[in-house]
Each structure stands twice: as C-alpha cells, then as structure tokens.
mmCIF file of C-alpha atoms in Angstrom:
data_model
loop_
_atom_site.group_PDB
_atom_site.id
_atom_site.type_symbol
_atom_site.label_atom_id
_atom_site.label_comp_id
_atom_site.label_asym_id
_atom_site.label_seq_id
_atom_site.Cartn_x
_atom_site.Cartn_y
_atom_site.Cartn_z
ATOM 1 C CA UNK A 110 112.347 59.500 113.533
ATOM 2 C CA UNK A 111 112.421 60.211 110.005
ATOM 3 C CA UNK A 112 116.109 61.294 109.119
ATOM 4 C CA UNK A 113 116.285 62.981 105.388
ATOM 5 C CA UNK A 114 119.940 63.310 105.703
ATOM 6 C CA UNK A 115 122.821 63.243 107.489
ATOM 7 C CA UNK A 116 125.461 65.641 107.571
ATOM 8 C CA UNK A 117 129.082 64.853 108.894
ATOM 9 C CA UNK A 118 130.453 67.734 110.465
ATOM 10 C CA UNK A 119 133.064 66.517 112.882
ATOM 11 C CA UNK A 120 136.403 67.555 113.072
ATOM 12 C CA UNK A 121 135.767 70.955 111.925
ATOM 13 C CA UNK A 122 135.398 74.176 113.380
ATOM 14 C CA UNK A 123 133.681 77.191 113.851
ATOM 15 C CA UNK A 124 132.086 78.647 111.993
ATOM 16 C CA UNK A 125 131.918 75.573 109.417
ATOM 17 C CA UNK A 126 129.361 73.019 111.639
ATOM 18 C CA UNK A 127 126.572 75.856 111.068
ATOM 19 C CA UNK A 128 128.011 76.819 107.632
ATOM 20 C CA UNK A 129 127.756 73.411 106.487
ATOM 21 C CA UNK A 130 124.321 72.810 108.606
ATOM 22 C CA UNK A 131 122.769 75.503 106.214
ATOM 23 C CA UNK A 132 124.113 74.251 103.261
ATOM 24 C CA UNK A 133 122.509 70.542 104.055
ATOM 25 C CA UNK A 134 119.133 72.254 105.013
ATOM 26 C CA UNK A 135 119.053 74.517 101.698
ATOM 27 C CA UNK A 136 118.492 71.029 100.132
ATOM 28 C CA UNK A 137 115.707 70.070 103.006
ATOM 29 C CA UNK A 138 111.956 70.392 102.587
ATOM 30 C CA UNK A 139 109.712 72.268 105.370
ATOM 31 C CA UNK A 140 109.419 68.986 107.807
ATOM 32 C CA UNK A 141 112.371 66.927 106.678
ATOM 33 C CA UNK A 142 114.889 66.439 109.335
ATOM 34 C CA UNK A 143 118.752 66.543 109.183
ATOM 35 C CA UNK A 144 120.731 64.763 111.168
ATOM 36 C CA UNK A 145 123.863 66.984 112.029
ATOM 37 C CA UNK A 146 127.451 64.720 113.742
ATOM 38 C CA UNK A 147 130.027 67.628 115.150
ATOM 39 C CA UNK A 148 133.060 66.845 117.753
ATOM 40 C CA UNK A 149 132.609 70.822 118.053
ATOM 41 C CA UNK A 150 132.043 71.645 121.503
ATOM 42 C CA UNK A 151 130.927 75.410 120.960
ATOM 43 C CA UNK A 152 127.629 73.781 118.218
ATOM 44 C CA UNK A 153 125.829 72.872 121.869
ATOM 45 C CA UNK A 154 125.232 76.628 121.877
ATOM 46 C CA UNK A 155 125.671 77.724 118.186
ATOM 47 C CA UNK A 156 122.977 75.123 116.570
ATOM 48 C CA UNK A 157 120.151 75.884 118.893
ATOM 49 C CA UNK A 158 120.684 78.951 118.080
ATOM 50 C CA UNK A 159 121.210 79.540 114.684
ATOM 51 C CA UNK A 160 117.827 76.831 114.375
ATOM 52 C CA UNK A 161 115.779 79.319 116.482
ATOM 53 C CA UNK A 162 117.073 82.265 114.395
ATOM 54 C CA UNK A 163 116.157 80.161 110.702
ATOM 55 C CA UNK A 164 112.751 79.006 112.276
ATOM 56 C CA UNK A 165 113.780 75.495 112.705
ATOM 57 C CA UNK A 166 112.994 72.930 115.161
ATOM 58 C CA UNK A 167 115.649 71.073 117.385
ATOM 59 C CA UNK A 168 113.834 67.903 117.758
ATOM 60 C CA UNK A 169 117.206 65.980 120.104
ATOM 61 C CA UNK A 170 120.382 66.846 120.886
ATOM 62 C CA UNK A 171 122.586 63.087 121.836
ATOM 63 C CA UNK A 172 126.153 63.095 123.008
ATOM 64 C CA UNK A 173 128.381 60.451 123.072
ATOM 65 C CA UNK A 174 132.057 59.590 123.057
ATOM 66 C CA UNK A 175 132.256 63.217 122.237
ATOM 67 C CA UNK A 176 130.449 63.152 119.117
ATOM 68 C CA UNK A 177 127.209 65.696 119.878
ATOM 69 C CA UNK A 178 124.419 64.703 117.272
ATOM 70 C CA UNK A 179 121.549 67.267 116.716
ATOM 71 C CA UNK A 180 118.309 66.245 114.812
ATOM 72 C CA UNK A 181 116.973 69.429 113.518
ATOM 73 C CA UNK A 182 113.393 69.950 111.799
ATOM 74 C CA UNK A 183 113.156 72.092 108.901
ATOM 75 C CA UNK A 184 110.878 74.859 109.130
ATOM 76 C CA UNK B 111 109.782 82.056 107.412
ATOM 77 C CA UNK B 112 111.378 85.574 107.496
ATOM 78 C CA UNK B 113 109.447 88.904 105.367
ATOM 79 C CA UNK B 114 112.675 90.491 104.309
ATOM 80 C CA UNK B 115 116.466 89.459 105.164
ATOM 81 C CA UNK B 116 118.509 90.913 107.697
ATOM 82 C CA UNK B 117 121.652 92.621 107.607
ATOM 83 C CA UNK B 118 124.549 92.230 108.729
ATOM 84 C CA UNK B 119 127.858 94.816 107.790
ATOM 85 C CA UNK B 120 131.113 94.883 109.434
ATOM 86 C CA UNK B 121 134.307 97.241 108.043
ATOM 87 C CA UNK B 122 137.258 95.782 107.943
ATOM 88 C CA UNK B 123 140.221 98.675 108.684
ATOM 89 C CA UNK B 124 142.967 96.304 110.079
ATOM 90 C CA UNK B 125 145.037 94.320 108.064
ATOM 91 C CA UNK B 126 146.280 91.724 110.456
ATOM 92 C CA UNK B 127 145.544 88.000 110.070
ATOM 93 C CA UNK B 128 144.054 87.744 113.591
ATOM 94 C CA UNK B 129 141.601 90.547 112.854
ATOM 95 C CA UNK B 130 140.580 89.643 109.744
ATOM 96 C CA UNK B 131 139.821 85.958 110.374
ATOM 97 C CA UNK B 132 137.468 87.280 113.224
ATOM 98 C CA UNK B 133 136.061 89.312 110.480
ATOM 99 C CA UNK B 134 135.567 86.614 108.413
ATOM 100 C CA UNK B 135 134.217 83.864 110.307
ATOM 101 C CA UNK B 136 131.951 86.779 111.571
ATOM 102 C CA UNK B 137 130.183 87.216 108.182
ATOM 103 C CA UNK B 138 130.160 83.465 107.512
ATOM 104 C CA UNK B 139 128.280 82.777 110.409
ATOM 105 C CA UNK B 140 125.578 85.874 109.539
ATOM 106 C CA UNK B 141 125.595 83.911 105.903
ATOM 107 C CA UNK B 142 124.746 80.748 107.117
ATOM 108 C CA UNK B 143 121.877 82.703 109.651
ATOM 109 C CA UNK B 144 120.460 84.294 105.944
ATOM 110 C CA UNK B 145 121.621 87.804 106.389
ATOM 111 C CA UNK B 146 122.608 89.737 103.728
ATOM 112 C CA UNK B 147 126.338 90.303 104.395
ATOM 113 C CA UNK B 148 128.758 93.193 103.151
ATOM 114 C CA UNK B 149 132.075 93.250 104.321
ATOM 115 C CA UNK B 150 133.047 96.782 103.708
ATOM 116 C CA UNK B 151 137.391 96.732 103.326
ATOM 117 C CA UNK B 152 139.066 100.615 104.082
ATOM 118 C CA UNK B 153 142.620 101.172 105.185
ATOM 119 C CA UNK B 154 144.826 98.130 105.710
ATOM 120 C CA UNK B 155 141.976 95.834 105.389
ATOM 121 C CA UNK B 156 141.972 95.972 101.421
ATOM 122 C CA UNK B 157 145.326 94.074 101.996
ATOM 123 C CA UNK B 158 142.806 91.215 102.353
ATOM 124 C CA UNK B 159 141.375 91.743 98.784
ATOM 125 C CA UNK B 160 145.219 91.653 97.287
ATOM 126 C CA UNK B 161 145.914 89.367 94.681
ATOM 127 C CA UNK B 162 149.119 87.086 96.382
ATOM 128 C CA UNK B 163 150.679 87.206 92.623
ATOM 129 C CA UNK B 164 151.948 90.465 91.105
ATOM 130 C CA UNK B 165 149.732 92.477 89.010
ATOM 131 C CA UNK B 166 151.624 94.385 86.250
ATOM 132 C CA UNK B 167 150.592 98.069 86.615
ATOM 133 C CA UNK B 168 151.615 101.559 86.055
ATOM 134 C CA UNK B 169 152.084 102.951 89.702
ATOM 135 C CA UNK B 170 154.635 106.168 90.730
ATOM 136 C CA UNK B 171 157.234 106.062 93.386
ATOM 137 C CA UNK B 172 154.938 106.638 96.583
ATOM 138 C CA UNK B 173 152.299 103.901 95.441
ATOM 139 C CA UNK B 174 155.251 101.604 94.827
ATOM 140 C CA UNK B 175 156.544 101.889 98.056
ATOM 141 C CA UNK B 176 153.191 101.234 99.657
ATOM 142 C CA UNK B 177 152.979 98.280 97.580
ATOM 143 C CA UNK B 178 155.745 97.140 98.416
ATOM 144 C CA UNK B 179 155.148 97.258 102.361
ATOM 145 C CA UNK B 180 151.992 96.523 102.503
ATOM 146 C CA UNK B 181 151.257 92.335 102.907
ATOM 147 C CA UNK B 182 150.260 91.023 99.477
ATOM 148 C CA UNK B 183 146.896 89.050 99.982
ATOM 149 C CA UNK B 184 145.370 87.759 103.238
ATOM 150 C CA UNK B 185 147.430 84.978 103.933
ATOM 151 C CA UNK B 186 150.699 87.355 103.910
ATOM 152 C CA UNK B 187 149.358 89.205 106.426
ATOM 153 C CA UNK B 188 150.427 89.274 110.219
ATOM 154 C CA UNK B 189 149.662 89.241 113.413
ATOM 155 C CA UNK B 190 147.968 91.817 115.914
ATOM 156 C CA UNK B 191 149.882 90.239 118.640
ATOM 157 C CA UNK B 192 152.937 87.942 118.563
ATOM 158 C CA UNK B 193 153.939 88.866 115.561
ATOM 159 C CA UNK B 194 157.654 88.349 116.135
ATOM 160 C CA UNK B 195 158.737 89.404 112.704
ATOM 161 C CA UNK B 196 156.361 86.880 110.738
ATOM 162 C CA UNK B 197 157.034 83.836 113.098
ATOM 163 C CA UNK B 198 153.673 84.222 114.482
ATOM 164 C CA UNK B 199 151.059 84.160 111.698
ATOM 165 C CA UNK B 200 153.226 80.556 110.491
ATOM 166 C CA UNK B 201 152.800 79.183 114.490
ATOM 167 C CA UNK B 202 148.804 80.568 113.800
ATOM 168 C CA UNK B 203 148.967 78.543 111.076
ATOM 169 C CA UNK B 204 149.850 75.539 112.308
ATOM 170 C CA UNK B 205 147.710 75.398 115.205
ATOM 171 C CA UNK B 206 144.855 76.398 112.799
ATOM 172 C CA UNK B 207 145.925 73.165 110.876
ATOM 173 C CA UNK B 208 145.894 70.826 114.078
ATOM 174 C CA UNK B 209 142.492 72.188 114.782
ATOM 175 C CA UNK B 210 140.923 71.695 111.931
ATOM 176 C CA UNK B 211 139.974 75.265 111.629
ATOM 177 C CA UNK B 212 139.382 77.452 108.209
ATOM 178 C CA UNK B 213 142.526 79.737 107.045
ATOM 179 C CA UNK B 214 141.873 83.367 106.150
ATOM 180 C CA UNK B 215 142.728 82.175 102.388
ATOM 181 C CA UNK B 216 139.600 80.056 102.210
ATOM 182 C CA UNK B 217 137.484 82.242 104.689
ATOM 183 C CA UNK B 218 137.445 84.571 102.116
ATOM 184 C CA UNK B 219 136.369 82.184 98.999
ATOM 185 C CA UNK B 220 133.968 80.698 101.605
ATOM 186 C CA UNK B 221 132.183 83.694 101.912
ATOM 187 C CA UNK B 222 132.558 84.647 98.428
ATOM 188 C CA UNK B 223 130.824 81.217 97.782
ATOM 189 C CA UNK B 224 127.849 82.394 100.532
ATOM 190 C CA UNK B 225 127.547 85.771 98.919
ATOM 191 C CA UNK B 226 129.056 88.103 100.998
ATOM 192 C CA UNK B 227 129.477 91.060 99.190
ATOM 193 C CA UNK B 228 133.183 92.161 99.377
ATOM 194 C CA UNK B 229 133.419 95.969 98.845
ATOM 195 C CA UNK B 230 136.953 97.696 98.406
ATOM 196 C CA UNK B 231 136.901 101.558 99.961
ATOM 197 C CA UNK B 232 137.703 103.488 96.413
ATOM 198 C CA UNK B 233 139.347 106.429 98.679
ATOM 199 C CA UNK B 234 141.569 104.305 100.653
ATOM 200 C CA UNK B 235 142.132 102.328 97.303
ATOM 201 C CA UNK B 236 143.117 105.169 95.981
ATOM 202 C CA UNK B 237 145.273 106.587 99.080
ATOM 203 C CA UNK B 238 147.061 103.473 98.715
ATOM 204 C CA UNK B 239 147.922 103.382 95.846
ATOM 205 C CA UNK B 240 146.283 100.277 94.444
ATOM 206 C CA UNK B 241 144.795 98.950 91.094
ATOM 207 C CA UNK B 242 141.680 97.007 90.490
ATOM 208 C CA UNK B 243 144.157 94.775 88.761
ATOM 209 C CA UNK B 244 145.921 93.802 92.065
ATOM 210 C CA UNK B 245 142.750 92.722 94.058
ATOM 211 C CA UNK B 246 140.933 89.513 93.435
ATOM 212 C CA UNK B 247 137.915 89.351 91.133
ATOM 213 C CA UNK B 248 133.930 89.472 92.156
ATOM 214 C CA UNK B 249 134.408 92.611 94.481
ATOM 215 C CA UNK B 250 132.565 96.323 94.294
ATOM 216 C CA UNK B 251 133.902 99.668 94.686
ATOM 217 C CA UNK B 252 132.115 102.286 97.047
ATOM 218 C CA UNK B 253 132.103 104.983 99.305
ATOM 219 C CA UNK B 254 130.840 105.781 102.573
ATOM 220 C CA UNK B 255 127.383 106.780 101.478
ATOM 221 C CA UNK B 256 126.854 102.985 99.983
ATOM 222 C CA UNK B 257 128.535 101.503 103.082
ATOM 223 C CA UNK B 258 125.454 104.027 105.253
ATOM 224 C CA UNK B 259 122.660 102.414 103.144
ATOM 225 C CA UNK B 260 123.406 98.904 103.949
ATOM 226 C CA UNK B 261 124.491 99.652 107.800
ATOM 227 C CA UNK B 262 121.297 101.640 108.470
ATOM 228 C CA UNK B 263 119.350 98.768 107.860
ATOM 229 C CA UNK B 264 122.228 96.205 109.613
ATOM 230 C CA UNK B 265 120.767 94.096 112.647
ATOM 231 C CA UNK B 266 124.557 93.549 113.164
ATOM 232 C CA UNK B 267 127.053 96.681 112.530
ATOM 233 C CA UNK B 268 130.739 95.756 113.437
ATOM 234 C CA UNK B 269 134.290 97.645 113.326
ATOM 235 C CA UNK B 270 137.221 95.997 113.097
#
C-alpha cells in the first residue's frame, strides 16, 4: 500500500482524531491514502463514518497494543 | 463528491461549561464532515462569546449588574451539574487535562479556525445588556429570521 501520509492522532480526543483526519486529507489528492494512528477508542465508529459521509474509502482498519490504525482512500 | 454542502445549526441558550462544550465539539465534528456550521448564541449562551478581559463601556445600572453576574467568557462558566460553587468546572478541568481532551477555550478558536460561523442573538444582546466591545472578534449579529434561513436548509438542527 501506497501511504501519502501519516497522521498521528493518538492521545487525543473526540472530536480532534476526525478534526485532524480532515485537516490531513484537505492536503490529499483523489486516490492518495492517509494513514491515520489514534489510542481513541470511540474513532472505530467515528472514522468509518465520517469516511462514508466525505466519500472516502476505508481501505484497513489494524489494532494493536491499543493503537487502532485506519488507512483511508481519498475520494 | 457532494453538489452543495450541508448544514448543520445548533442554538446555544445555556451558558454552562458542560453544555456548551457539547455544543462545541458538536459543530466541530459537522466541520470536519464539510457542513456549513452556524452556531447561533441567545440567552446565557452569548456568555460564551465574552471577552475574559474587561471591555471599557458605557453601560447603566441594570446592564452592570448583569455584567457583573453573568460568567465572563467560556472558560468562566459553570457547570449544569456539580457545580458546587465553582469547584466543579476546575475538577472538569482537570479530568479534561488527564484525558487529553479540548477545553471550551480552544473549542471555540477551533471552530473559529474551521469556519463555524459564530452568531450573537442582537435581542438577547441587547436584553443583556452587552456591547460588541465585550465579545470576541470574527462574530455576526442576527435575528431569528437569519437563524430560519440557515436551519431550514440544516440536515442537523440542535437546541441546547
């Protein structure tokens, strides 16, 4: 997979992981992907989500040691 | 992707801390999902537009009194619940700290940043007792007929 960036959202809360996720994807071209890091339990729901709603693609959601990654495909 | 933008509005009447942030983190999240967001402040919610320093202006008894018991700025405000005579909102405070969540203070500029549009109620304003000099810059002053126009069109219409 092609990662165009990374974004480094743990540690912080709602409602900055998709705040910041929108921010990083402003920057994105259609097909890029961003690589998203949150220790925020609630993004499992919100990212999906909010991708769905902006016409982007979750591509793979990983989690470990309580770090959940999300590679999401710009629409 | 999407033809035109939706809309989301919420008013803001309440003035407590609690209330507020919900508001807030509310219209950040619609931001970050591309609505266009207004954030429509009557009542004790314009306590959330105050300027926290004192604004030098020409008020008479009644609108001094208000101003004087109403919270200056959003992070003076309190609580809905557990208030306890201002103990709560610095305990809400804390535990926002330890979990790395965003403060009212900086909810605000964050939105401000994401282009919420921050209108002050001119009636209430006016009620109240307060000057355009005492709340913070890069707001708009309306009435209920401009707050109508955006929430007909609002996919998302709150009251808080």
């Amino acid at each position: 997979m092609n990662v165009a960036k990374v974004l480094d959202a743990k540690g912080l809360s709602c409602p900055m992981p998709v705040v910041k996720t929108k921010k990083a994807m402003d920057e994105l071209t259609s097909g890029q992907v961003l690589e998203v890091q949150t220790t925020d339990k609630g993004a499992n729901s919100d990212l999906p989500a909010w991708a769905q709603a902006s016409g982007h693609k979750v591509i793979d959601i990983k989690e470990e040691n309580g770090i959940l990654t999300f590679w999401i495909e710009k629409g | 992707m999407s033809q035109q933008k939706k809309k989301t509005t919420i008013i803001l009447f309440s003035g407590d801390y609690d209330k507020a942030m919900a508001a807030y983190i509310i219209a950040n999240g619609a931001a970050a999902y591309d609505h266009d967001v207004t954030i429509f402040h009557t009542f004790w919610g314009l306590n959330a537009l105050r300027k926290d320093a004192h604004a030098p202006v020409q008020k008479g008894f009644l609108e001094k009194m208000f101003a004087k018991m109403m919270p200056r700025g959003a992070d003076r405000m309190g609580l809905s619940r557990m208030n306890f005579a201002g103990i709560g909102p610095k305990l809400i405070k804390h535990v926002i700290k330890k979990h790395n969540a965003m403060p009212l203070p900086q909810l605000i500029d964050m939105a401000k940043e994401q282009g919420v549009k921050l209108v002050a109620c001119q009636m209430t304003v006016d009620l109240l007792g307060l000057k355009p000099e005492e709340l913070i810059d890069g707001i708009e002053f309306a009435g209920v007929a401009a707050y109508l126009a955006d929430a007909s069109e609002g996919n998302v219409n709150l009251f808080i």
